[in-house]
């Protein structure tokens, strides 16, 4: 049903390429300029610009500690994997999948690129002991419809905003990883009366570059009639092959193990949560649209622009060992936005899945300090 991690043109995956496969956003979510500054060969362009997937990576974690914890998640309750999904909501004519458990103040979890609600498998049961926890599949991912639309960050913002209004129906805290983190931010900025707190785990997004200049120019007749169609044909051929390669279970497991410092949690559950959505008939076309139209058109969305519109408390649960979104980014966010609390984890890109007990504890500690019963305006 969903697109999944991608791969190289045909050569074995290098470690640097593996880095890009599971997280397209640390350096490319906002600006596509760097894409054109890299190697000029078509194969390298397809690797760097098109063979990008993200959101499903993690590493061992240790909160503010000096030693790396590499134990698997022992004694942590795990969400039951349901092949047919949990609950569905119709949004703009599309079926949207979500999980809901527990009672209390609402917490909404938003997955990263290529993942699903099941990536919060170790977090939902624990958080649900004190809160009402929702985990939503973004349109085009997981068990949600693979809609053939023009994907844009604002599509997911609108989806989450409407989910908060129509399903949650009360003030809530939103939590997001990678792409889900940026989505949480823009949703919170767009619905300040309902979102009373945001937590980001190695969020996507970049700060704007004041010195950057747009190189957009009007297309010539030659470009429209010949160059653009040929480019699209080439992209479809390359991306079709990459998607076929990417959705193979062995390849997914290999890529996951290359980005989890402790690969104990790279199991059949995790792999199936990626491969099953990729079997959807529309998954390949969604993958193509995301790679060619969404990935390279992000210059209008910047972290500083979104943070300037934010008004609620912000928590950064940051995996300092993330090879794509390092601690410098978290520090910059904290400097820019005064209402930020920062918890550094000895972790990679998705600490909530590899050693979730520490991520759960840090999130619960922060939530306990919020005045969640108060109105959003008073926070």
mmCIF file of C-alpha atoms in Angstrom:
data_model
loop_
_atom_site.group_PDB
_atom_site.id
_atom_site.type_symbol
_atom_site.label_atom_id
_atom_site.label_comp_id
_atom_site.label_asym_id
_atom_site.label_seq_id
_atom_site.Cartn_x
_atom_site.Cartn_y
_atom_site.Cartn_z
ATOM 1 C CA UNK A 1 0.000 0.000 0.000
ATOM 2 C CA UNK A 2 2.833 2.396 0.693
ATOM 3 C CA UNK A 3 6.100 3.171 -0.900
ATOM 4 C CA UNK A 4 9.104 1.737 0.838
ATOM 5 C CA UNK A 5 12.874 2.203 1.094
ATOM 6 C CA UNK A 6 14.686 2.508 -2.197
ATOM 7 C CA UNK A 7 18.052 1.500 -3.558
ATOM 8 C CA UNK A 8 20.833 2.381 -6.005
ATOM 9 C CA UNK A 9 20.847 2.297 -9.796
ATOM 10 C CA UNK A 10 22.095 -1.258 -9.962
ATOM 11 C CA UNK A 11 25.294 -1.234 -7.985
ATOM 12 C CA UNK A 12 25.605 -2.420 -4.375
ATOM 13 C CA UNK A 13 24.520 0.123 -1.812
ATOM 14 C CA UNK A 14 27.289 2.239 -0.344
ATOM 15 C CA UNK A 15 26.997 3.332 3.264
ATOM 16 C CA UNK A 16 26.402 6.931 2.185
ATOM 17 C CA UNK A 17 23.622 5.866 -0.169
ATOM 18 C CA UNK A 18 21.987 3.737 2.506
ATOM 19 C CA UNK A 19 21.959 6.886 4.609
ATOM 20 C CA UNK A 20 19.837 8.630 2.018
ATOM 21 C CA UNK A 21 17.436 5.781 1.378
ATOM 22 C CA UNK A 22 15.645 5.959 4.668
ATOM 23 C CA UNK A 23 15.598 9.680 5.256
ATOM 24 C CA UNK A 24 15.344 12.124 2.393
ATOM 25 C CA UNK A 25 14.678 15.163 4.510
ATOM 26 C CA UNK A 26 17.602 16.218 6.698
ATOM 27 C CA UNK A 27 19.378 17.899 3.797
ATOM 28 C CA UNK A 28 16.709 17.902 1.137
ATOM 29 C CA UNK A 29 13.344 18.450 2.737
ATOM 30 C CA UNK A 30 13.539 22.187 2.245
ATOM 31 C CA UNK A 31 15.986 23.027 -0.473
ATOM 32 C CA UNK A 32 16.505 21.183 -3.703
ATOM 33 C CA UNK A 33 19.468 23.350 -4.641
ATOM 34 C CA UNK A 34 22.028 20.974 -3.164
ATOM 35 C CA UNK A 35 20.671 18.194 -5.327
ATOM 36 C CA UNK A 36 21.900 19.984 -8.404
ATOM 37 C CA UNK A 37 25.263 20.771 -6.856
ATOM 38 C CA UNK A 38 26.190 17.095 -6.515
ATOM 39 C CA UNK A 39 27.512 14.710 -9.146
ATOM 40 C CA UNK A 40 26.134 15.335 -12.575
ATOM 41 C CA UNK A 41 25.827 11.800 -13.930
ATOM 42 C CA UNK A 42 22.299 10.541 -14.496
ATOM 43 C CA UNK A 43 22.838 7.542 -12.293
ATOM 44 C CA UNK A 44 24.112 9.681 -9.436
ATOM 45 C CA UNK A 45 21.192 12.040 -9.904
ATOM 46 C CA UNK A 46 18.795 9.142 -9.655
ATOM 47 C CA UNK A 47 20.571 7.859 -6.565
ATOM 48 C CA UNK A 48 20.774 11.157 -4.792
ATOM 49 C CA UNK A 49 17.634 12.820 -6.058
ATOM 50 C CA UNK A 50 15.244 9.978 -6.642
ATOM 51 C CA UNK A 51 16.340 6.923 -4.635
ATOM 52 C CA UNK A 52 15.315 8.428 -1.348
ATOM 53 C CA UNK A 53 13.194 6.916 1.361
ATOM 54 C CA UNK A 54 12.908 7.791 4.973
ATOM 55 C CA UNK A 55 11.692 7.645 8.469
ATOM 56 C CA UNK A 56 12.326 4.071 9.526
ATOM 57 C CA UNK A 57 15.714 4.187 11.178
ATOM 58 C CA UNK A 58 16.985 4.156 14.734
ATOM 59 C CA UNK A 59 19.930 3.458 16.991
ATOM 60 C CA UNK A 60 20.665 2.473 20.579
ATOM 61 C CA UNK A 61 19.653 5.109 23.104
ATOM 62 C CA UNK A 62 20.792 6.456 26.418
ATOM 63 C CA UNK A 63 19.339 9.635 27.862
ATOM 64 C CA UNK A 64 22.107 12.107 28.642
ATOM 65 C CA UNK A 65 24.506 9.208 29.216
ATOM 66 C CA UNK A 66 28.025 8.428 28.079
ATOM 67 C CA UNK A 67 27.615 4.716 27.317
ATOM 68 C CA UNK A 68 25.682 3.348 24.389
ATOM 69 C CA UNK A 69 22.786 1.042 25.260
ATOM 70 C CA UNK A 70 22.376 -1.696 22.684
ATOM 71 C CA UNK A 71 19.946 -4.038 24.440
ATOM 72 C CA UNK A 72 16.762 -4.951 22.585
ATOM 73 C CA UNK A 73 13.422 -3.731 23.887
ATOM 74 C CA UNK A 74 12.892 -6.252 26.679
ATOM 75 C CA UNK A 75 9.762 -6.188 28.779
ATOM 76 C CA UNK A 76 8.177 -3.451 26.666
ATOM 77 C CA UNK A 77 4.646 -4.172 25.535
ATOM 78 C CA UNK A 78 4.224 -4.184 21.764
ATOM 79 C CA UNK A 79 1.212 -3.207 19.684
ATOM 80 C CA UNK A 80 -0.426 -6.206 18.046
ATOM 81 C CA UNK A 81 0.241 -6.340 14.329
ATOM 82 C CA UNK A 82 -3.041 -6.502 12.432
ATOM 83 C CA UNK A 83 -2.656 -7.202 8.708
ATOM 84 C CA UNK A 84 -5.970 -5.484 7.972
ATOM 85 C CA UNK A 85 -5.239 -2.480 10.167
ATOM 86 C CA UNK A 86 -7.190 -1.028 13.073
ATOM 87 C CA UNK A 87 -9.537 1.903 12.413
ATOM 88 C CA UNK A 88 -10.357 3.915 9.302
ATOM 89 C CA UNK A 89 -11.572 7.451 8.744
ATOM 90 C CA UNK A 90 -12.681 8.947 5.432
ATOM 91 C CA UNK A 91 -10.882 12.162 4.565
ATOM 92 C CA UNK A 92 -11.479 13.934 1.247
ATOM 93 C CA UNK A 93 -12.763 10.655 -0.157
ATOM 94 C CA UNK A 94 -9.713 8.668 0.975
ATOM 95 C CA UNK A 95 -9.494 5.941 3.627
ATOM 96 C CA UNK A 96 -7.122 6.939 6.401
ATOM 97 C CA UNK A 97 -5.844 4.344 8.837
ATOM 98 C CA UNK A 98 -5.259 5.064 12.509
ATOM 99 C CA UNK A 99 -4.781 3.307 15.821
ATOM 100 C CA UNK A 100 -6.335 4.500 19.070
ATOM 101 C CA UNK A 101 -5.737 3.126 22.564
ATOM 102 C CA UNK A 102 -6.131 4.301 26.158
ATOM 103 C CA UNK A 103 -8.058 7.035 27.910
ATOM 104 C CA UNK A 104 -7.098 10.503 29.033
ATOM 105 C CA UNK A 105 -5.505 13.523 27.401
ATOM 106 C CA UNK A 106 -4.980 12.901 23.645
ATOM 107 C CA UNK A 107 -1.531 12.274 22.170
ATOM 108 C CA UNK A 108 -1.265 12.016 18.372
ATOM 109 C CA UNK A 109 1.723 10.147 16.889
ATOM 110 C CA UNK A 110 2.848 10.811 13.299
ATOM 111 C CA UNK A 111 5.274 8.429 11.564
ATOM 112 C CA UNK A 112 8.186 9.202 9.272
ATOM 113 C CA UNK A 113 8.604 8.811 5.521
ATOM 114 C CA UNK A 114 7.933 5.259 4.342
ATOM 115 C CA UNK A 115 6.677 4.112 7.749
ATOM 116 C CA UNK A 116 3.227 3.724 9.321
ATOM 117 C CA UNK A 117 1.413 3.791 12.650
ATOM 118 C CA UNK A 118 2.959 0.396 13.383
ATOM 119 C CA UNK A 119 6.358 2.058 13.740
ATOM 120 C CA UNK A 120 5.059 3.316 17.107
ATOM 121 C CA UNK A 121 4.538 -0.319 18.162
ATOM 122 C CA UNK A 122 6.547 0.010 21.391
ATOM 123 C CA UNK A 123 5.228 3.454 22.298
ATOM 124 C CA UNK A 124 1.453 3.200 21.912
ATOM 125 C CA UNK A 125 0.843 0.607 24.667
ATOM 126 C CA UNK A 126 3.067 2.395 27.196
ATOM 127 C CA UNK A 127 1.727 5.897 26.533
ATOM 128 C CA UNK A 128 -1.839 4.531 26.538
ATOM 129 C CA UNK A 129 -1.484 3.653 30.221
ATOM 130 C CA UNK A 130 -1.886 7.361 31.027
ATOM 131 C CA UNK A 131 -3.145 9.014 27.833
ATOM 132 C CA UNK A 132 -5.481 8.470 24.912
ATOM 133 C CA UNK A 133 -3.048 7.683 22.104
ATOM 134 C CA UNK A 134 -3.721 8.033 18.403
ATOM 135 C CA UNK A 135 -1.285 6.981 15.673
ATOM 136 C CA UNK A 136 -2.211 7.984 12.146
ATOM 137 C CA UNK A 137 -1.004 6.813 8.738
ATOM 138 C CA UNK A 138 -0.335 9.755 6.468
ATOM 139 C CA UNK A 139 -1.998 9.681 3.060
ATOM 140 C CA UNK A 140 0.119 7.638 0.660
ATOM 141 C CA UNK A 141 1.738 5.600 3.446
ATOM 142 C CA UNK A 142 0.994 2.574 5.586
ATOM 143 C CA UNK A 143 -2.593 1.353 5.561
ATOM 144 C CA UNK A 144 -3.984 4.670 4.319
ATOM 145 C CA UNK A 145 -5.036 5.012 0.689
ATOM 146 C CA UNK A 146 -2.348 5.400 -1.947
ATOM 147 C CA UNK A 147 -4.047 8.395 -3.481
ATOM 148 C CA UNK A 148 -2.918 9.532 -6.922
ATOM 149 C CA UNK A 149 -2.655 13.211 -6.060
ATOM 150 C CA UNK A 150 0.007 15.895 -6.182
ATOM 151 C CA UNK A 151 1.757 15.384 -2.836
ATOM 152 C CA UNK A 152 2.845 18.362 -0.826
ATOM 153 C CA UNK A 153 3.748 18.943 2.822
ATOM 154 C CA UNK A 154 0.552 20.932 3.203
ATOM 155 C CA UNK A 155 -1.539 17.900 2.196
ATOM 156 C CA UNK A 156 -0.334 16.076 5.311
ATOM 157 C CA UNK A 157 -0.733 19.215 7.395
ATOM 158 C CA UNK A 158 -4.373 19.476 6.319
ATOM 159 C CA UNK A 159 -4.890 15.770 6.972
ATOM 160 C CA UNK A 160 -3.583 16.018 10.540
ATOM 161 C CA UNK A 161 -5.469 19.255 11.236
ATOM 162 C CA UNK A 162 -8.730 17.688 10.073
ATOM 163 C CA UNK A 163 -7.980 14.511 12.031
ATOM 164 C CA UNK A 164 -7.595 16.623 15.164
ATOM 165 C CA UNK A 165 -10.856 18.432 14.441
ATOM 166 C CA UNK A 166 -12.991 15.468 13.371
ATOM 167 C CA UNK A 167 -11.601 12.498 15.313
ATOM 168 C CA UNK A 168 -9.711 13.822 18.341
ATOM 169 C CA UNK A 169 -12.098 16.765 18.866
ATOM 170 C CA UNK A 170 -10.224 18.241 21.847
ATOM 171 C CA UNK A 171 -6.863 19.776 22.740
ATOM 172 C CA UNK A 172 -3.964 17.407 22.104
ATOM 173 C CA UNK A 173 -0.203 17.007 21.956
ATOM 174 C CA UNK A 174 1.261 15.959 18.608
ATOM 175 C CA UNK A 175 4.421 13.862 18.332
ATOM 176 C CA UNK A 176 6.295 13.231 15.104
ATOM 177 C CA UNK A 177 9.395 11.533 13.780
ATOM 178 C CA UNK A 178 11.279 12.697 10.671
ATOM 179 C CA UNK A 179 8.664 13.731 8.076
ATOM 180 C CA UNK A 180 6.058 13.253 10.800
ATOM 181 C CA UNK A 181 7.913 15.777 12.918
ATOM 182 C CA UNK A 182 7.701 18.482 10.289
ATOM 183 C CA UNK A 183 4.072 17.567 9.720
ATOM 184 C CA UNK A 184 3.420 17.917 13.451
ATOM 185 C CA UNK A 185 5.010 21.370 13.432
ATOM 186 C CA UNK A 186 3.003 22.733 10.515
ATOM 187 C CA UNK A 187 -0.206 21.226 11.930
ATOM 188 C CA UNK A 188 0.429 22.847 15.306
ATOM 189 C CA UNK A 189 1.124 26.191 13.673
ATOM 190 C CA UNK A 190 -2.095 25.844 11.680
ATOM 191 C CA UNK A 191 -4.266 24.857 14.642
ATOM 192 C CA UNK A 192 -2.914 26.720 17.703
ATOM 193 C CA UNK A 193 -6.274 26.589 19.470
ATOM 194 C CA UNK A 194 -6.139 22.793 19.690
ATOM 195 C CA UNK A 195 -2.479 21.760 19.737
ATOM 196 C CA UNK A 196 -1.050 22.421 23.199
ATOM 197 C CA UNK A 197 2.350 20.827 22.733
ATOM 198 C CA UNK A 198 4.651 19.333 20.088
ATOM 199 C CA UNK A 199 7.362 16.683 20.464
ATOM 200 C CA UNK A 200 9.850 16.049 17.668
ATOM 201 C CA UNK A 201 12.078 13.014 17.247
ATOM 202 C CA UNK A 202 14.811 13.949 14.764
ATOM 203 C CA UNK A 203 12.480 16.041 12.670
ATOM 204 C CA UNK A 204 12.695 16.718 8.968
ATOM 205 C CA UNK A 205 12.981 20.269 7.717
ATOM 206 C CA UNK A 206 15.712 22.829 7.266
ATOM 207 C CA UNK A 207 16.254 26.409 8.203
ATOM 208 C CA UNK A 208 15.936 28.858 5.344
ATOM 209 C CA UNK A 209 18.981 30.170 3.537
ATOM 210 C CA UNK A 210 18.750 33.935 3.283
ATOM 211 C CA UNK A 211 21.468 33.951 0.617
ATOM 212 C CA UNK A 212 19.782 31.447 -1.674
ATOM 213 C CA UNK A 213 18.291 32.685 -4.901
ATOM 214 C CA UNK A 214 15.675 31.050 -7.045
ATOM 215 C CA UNK A 215 16.945 29.780 -10.377
ATOM 216 C CA UNK A 216 13.471 29.256 -11.745
ATOM 217 C CA UNK A 217 13.096 30.303 -15.350
ATOM 218 C CA UNK A 218 10.303 30.107 -17.846
ATOM 219 C CA UNK A 219 10.279 26.848 -19.771
ATOM 220 C CA UNK A 220 11.094 27.098 -23.447
ATOM 221 C CA UNK A 221 9.009 25.370 -26.094
ATOM 222 C CA UNK A 222 11.838 22.855 -26.576
ATOM 223 C CA UNK A 223 11.877 22.046 -22.875
ATOM 224 C CA UNK A 224 8.118 21.571 -22.744
ATOM 225 C CA UNK A 225 7.835 19.542 -25.936
ATOM 226 C CA UNK A 226 10.948 17.358 -25.826
ATOM 227 C CA UNK A 227 13.209 17.657 -22.767
ATOM 228 C CA UNK A 228 10.534 17.401 -20.087
ATOM 229 C CA UNK A 229 8.755 14.326 -21.575
ATOM 230 C CA UNK A 230 12.084 12.524 -22.076
ATOM 231 C CA UNK A 231 13.132 13.345 -18.547
ATOM 232 C CA UNK A 232 9.853 11.949 -17.202
ATOM 233 C CA UNK A 233 10.266 8.729 -19.218
ATOM 234 C CA UNK A 234 13.796 8.282 -17.876
ATOM 235 C CA UNK A 235 12.660 8.953 -14.327
ATOM 236 C CA UNK A 236 9.810 6.462 -14.605
ATOM 237 C CA UNK A 237 12.152 3.727 -15.858
ATOM 238 C CA UNK A 238 14.714 4.336 -13.116
ATOM 239 C CA UNK A 239 12.183 4.755 -10.332
ATOM 240 C CA UNK A 240 10.185 1.746 -11.458
ATOM 241 C CA UNK A 241 13.280 -0.401 -11.076
ATOM 242 C CA UNK A 242 14.217 1.217 -7.769
ATOM 243 C CA UNK A 243 10.751 0.676 -6.344
ATOM 244 C CA UNK A 244 10.728 -2.982 -7.391
ATOM 245 C CA UNK A 245 14.114 -3.452 -5.722
ATOM 246 C CA UNK A 246 13.135 -1.453 -2.671
ATOM 247 C CA UNK A 247 10.086 -3.495 -1.750
ATOM 248 C CA UNK A 248 11.896 -6.833 -1.603
ATOM 249 C CA UNK A 249 11.886 -8.089 2.024
ATOM 250 C CA UNK A 250 15.571 -9.052 1.949
ATOM 251 C CA UNK A 251 16.565 -5.590 0.722
ATOM 252 C CA UNK A 252 14.388 -3.861 3.306
ATOM 253 C CA UNK A 253 15.875 -5.968 6.090
ATOM 254 C CA UNK A 254 19.390 -5.283 4.839
ATOM 255 C CA UNK A 255 18.872 -1.525 4.713
ATOM 256 C CA UNK A 256 17.214 -1.480 8.132
ATOM 257 C CA UNK A 257 20.067 -3.419 9.684
ATOM 258 C CA UNK A 258 22.546 -1.014 8.163
ATOM 259 C CA UNK A 259 20.932 1.932 9.943
ATOM 260 C CA UNK A 260 19.972 0.409 13.300
ATOM 261 C CA UNK A 261 23.050 0.367 15.531
ATOM 262 C CA UNK A 262 21.325 -2.400 17.446
ATOM 263 C CA UNK A 263 19.435 -4.469 14.894
ATOM 264 C CA UNK A 264 17.579 -6.592 17.463
ATOM 265 C CA UNK A 265 14.316 -4.834 16.645
ATOM 266 C CA UNK A 266 14.695 -5.350 12.900
ATOM 267 C CA UNK A 267 12.269 -8.238 12.905
ATOM 268 C CA UNK A 268 9.520 -9.737 10.762
ATOM 269 C CA UNK A 269 6.977 -7.348 12.295
ATOM 270 C CA UNK A 270 8.911 -4.280 11.179
ATOM 271 C CA UNK A 271 9.725 -5.642 7.741
ATOM 272 C CA UNK A 272 6.111 -6.687 7.080
ATOM 273 C CA UNK A 273 4.857 -3.265 8.177
ATOM 274 C CA UNK A 274 6.822 -1.901 5.191
ATOM 275 C CA UNK A 275 6.380 -4.636 2.587
ATOM 276 C CA UNK A 276 2.621 -5.098 2.996
ATOM 277 C CA UNK A 277 1.715 -1.483 2.090
ATOM 278 C CA UNK A 278 4.148 -1.627 -0.850
ATOM 279 C CA UNK A 279 1.981 -4.331 -2.448
ATOM 280 C CA UNK A 280 -0.822 -1.845 -3.105
ATOM 281 C CA UNK A 281 -1.430 -1.435 -6.882
ATOM 282 C CA UNK A 282 -0.970 2.343 -6.613
ATOM 283 C CA UNK A 283 2.168 2.211 -4.449
ATOM 284 C CA UNK A 284 4.575 2.453 -7.372
ATOM 285 C CA UNK A 285 2.859 5.541 -8.799
ATOM 286 C CA UNK A 286 2.738 7.183 -5.371
ATOM 287 C CA UNK A 287 6.447 6.466 -5.009
ATOM 288 C CA UNK A 288 7.108 8.106 -8.385
ATOM 289 C CA UNK A 289 5.113 11.194 -7.477
ATOM 290 C CA UNK A 290 6.801 11.548 -4.117
ATOM 291 C CA UNK A 291 10.267 11.184 -5.594
ATOM 292 C CA UNK A 292 9.852 13.490 -8.589
ATOM 293 C CA UNK A 293 7.353 16.108 -7.453
ATOM 294 C CA UNK A 294 7.368 16.259 -3.689
ATOM 295 C CA UNK A 295 11.029 15.675 -2.791
ATOM 296 C CA UNK A 296 12.455 18.325 -5.078
ATOM 297 C CA UNK A 297 9.933 21.073 -4.343
ATOM 298 C CA UNK A 298 10.420 22.030 -0.721
ATOM 299 C CA UNK A 299 12.067 25.478 -0.810
ATOM 300 C CA UNK A 300 8.925 27.262 0.351
ATOM 301 C CA UNK A 301 8.737 25.403 3.684
ATOM 302 C CA UNK A 302 11.375 26.234 6.287
ATOM 303 C CA UNK A 303 11.768 25.403 9.959
ATOM 304 C CA UNK A 304 12.275 29.021 10.928
ATOM 305 C CA UNK A 305 9.148 30.009 9.030
ATOM 306 C CA UNK A 306 7.050 27.365 10.800
ATOM 307 C CA UNK A 307 8.627 27.910 14.234
ATOM 308 C CA UNK A 308 7.871 31.627 13.922
ATOM 309 C CA UNK A 309 4.174 30.718 13.855
ATOM 310 C CA UNK A 310 4.329 28.204 16.700
ATOM 311 C CA UNK A 311 3.077 29.166 20.167
ATOM 312 C CA UNK A 312 3.027 25.968 22.262
ATOM 313 C CA UNK A 313 5.755 24.159 24.252
ATOM 314 C CA UNK A 314 8.167 22.097 22.153
ATOM 315 C CA UNK A 315 10.105 18.976 23.115
ATOM 316 C CA UNK A 316 13.073 17.712 21.118
ATOM 317 C CA UNK A 317 13.873 14.040 21.680
ATOM 318 C CA UNK A 318 17.021 13.936 19.622
ATOM 319 C CA UNK A 319 19.101 10.945 18.636
ATOM 320 C CA UNK A 320 22.624 12.324 18.683
ATOM 321 C CA UNK A 321 23.996 9.424 16.634
ATOM 322 C CA UNK A 322 21.670 10.096 13.716
ATOM 323 C CA UNK A 323 23.880 10.198 10.594
ATOM 324 C CA UNK A 324 21.452 12.565 8.833
ATOM 325 C CA UNK A 325 20.009 14.909 11.445
ATOM 326 C CA UNK A 326 22.662 15.457 14.071
ATOM 327 C CA UNK A 327 22.515 17.330 17.384
ATOM 328 C CA UNK A 328 23.530 20.648 15.793
ATOM 329 C CA UNK A 329 20.083 20.929 14.253
ATOM 330 C CA UNK A 330 18.370 20.341 17.598
ATOM 331 C CA UNK A 331 20.564 22.973 19.206
ATOM 332 C CA UNK A 332 19.678 25.457 16.497
ATOM 333 C CA UNK A 333 15.956 24.812 16.944
ATOM 334 C CA UNK A 334 16.327 25.340 20.688
ATOM 335 C CA UNK A 335 18.176 28.619 20.133
ATOM 336 C CA UNK A 336 15.546 29.813 17.690
ATOM 337 C CA UNK A 337 12.458 28.791 19.692
ATOM 338 C CA UNK A 338 12.619 29.714 23.414
ATOM 339 C CA UNK A 339 9.829 27.351 24.523
ATOM 340 C CA UNK A 340 11.967 24.306 23.692
ATOM 341 C CA UNK A 341 13.061 21.476 25.975
ATOM 342 C CA UNK A 342 15.870 19.285 24.638
ATOM 343 C CA UNK A 343 16.601 15.689 25.628
ATOM 344 C CA UNK A 344 19.661 14.209 23.950
ATOM 345 C CA UNK A 345 19.532 10.478 23.338
ATOM 346 C CA UNK A 346 22.384 8.188 22.422
ATOM 347 C CA UNK A 347 20.390 7.131 19.398
ATOM 348 C CA UNK A 348 19.961 7.331 15.670
ATOM 349 C CA UNK A 349 17.125 8.663 13.567
ATOM 350 C CA UNK A 350 14.187 6.886 15.237
ATOM 351 C CA UNK A 351 15.005 6.220 18.896
ATOM 352 C CA UNK A 352 11.398 5.383 19.690
ATOM 353 C CA UNK A 353 11.680 1.978 17.994
ATOM 354 C CA UNK A 354 15.128 0.718 18.902
ATOM 355 C CA UNK A 355 15.259 1.272 22.676
ATOM 356 C CA UNK A 356 11.776 2.669 23.279
ATOM 357 C CA UNK A 357 11.735 2.529 27.067
ATOM 358 C CA UNK A 358 14.025 5.579 27.250
ATOM 359 C CA UNK A 359 12.146 7.525 24.597
ATOM 360 C CA UNK A 360 8.862 6.699 26.352
ATOM 361 C CA UNK A 361 10.219 7.846 29.720
ATOM 362 C CA UNK A 362 11.533 11.128 28.320
ATOM 363 C CA UNK A 363 8.226 11.853 26.608
ATOM 364 C CA UNK A 364 6.172 10.932 29.685
ATOM 365 C CA UNK A 365 8.363 13.112 31.910
ATOM 366 C CA UNK A 366 7.828 16.086 29.608
ATOM 367 C CA UNK A 367 4.087 15.464 29.323
ATOM 368 C CA UNK A 368 3.760 15.334 33.100
ATOM 369 C CA UNK A 369 5.158 18.848 33.299
ATOM 370 C CA UNK A 370 2.593 20.333 30.913
ATOM 371 C CA UNK A 371 -0.631 21.827 32.193
ATOM 372 C CA UNK A 372 -2.700 19.655 29.919
ATOM 373 C CA UNK A 373 -6.004 20.464 31.592
ATOM 374 C CA UNK A 374 -5.633 24.148 30.801
ATOM 375 C CA UNK A 375 -6.917 25.823 27.646
ATOM 376 C CA UNK A 376 -4.455 26.048 24.738
ATOM 377 C CA UNK A 377 -4.391 29.842 24.998
ATOM 378 C CA UNK A 378 -3.120 29.686 28.557
ATOM 379 C CA UNK A 379 -0.095 27.516 27.771
#
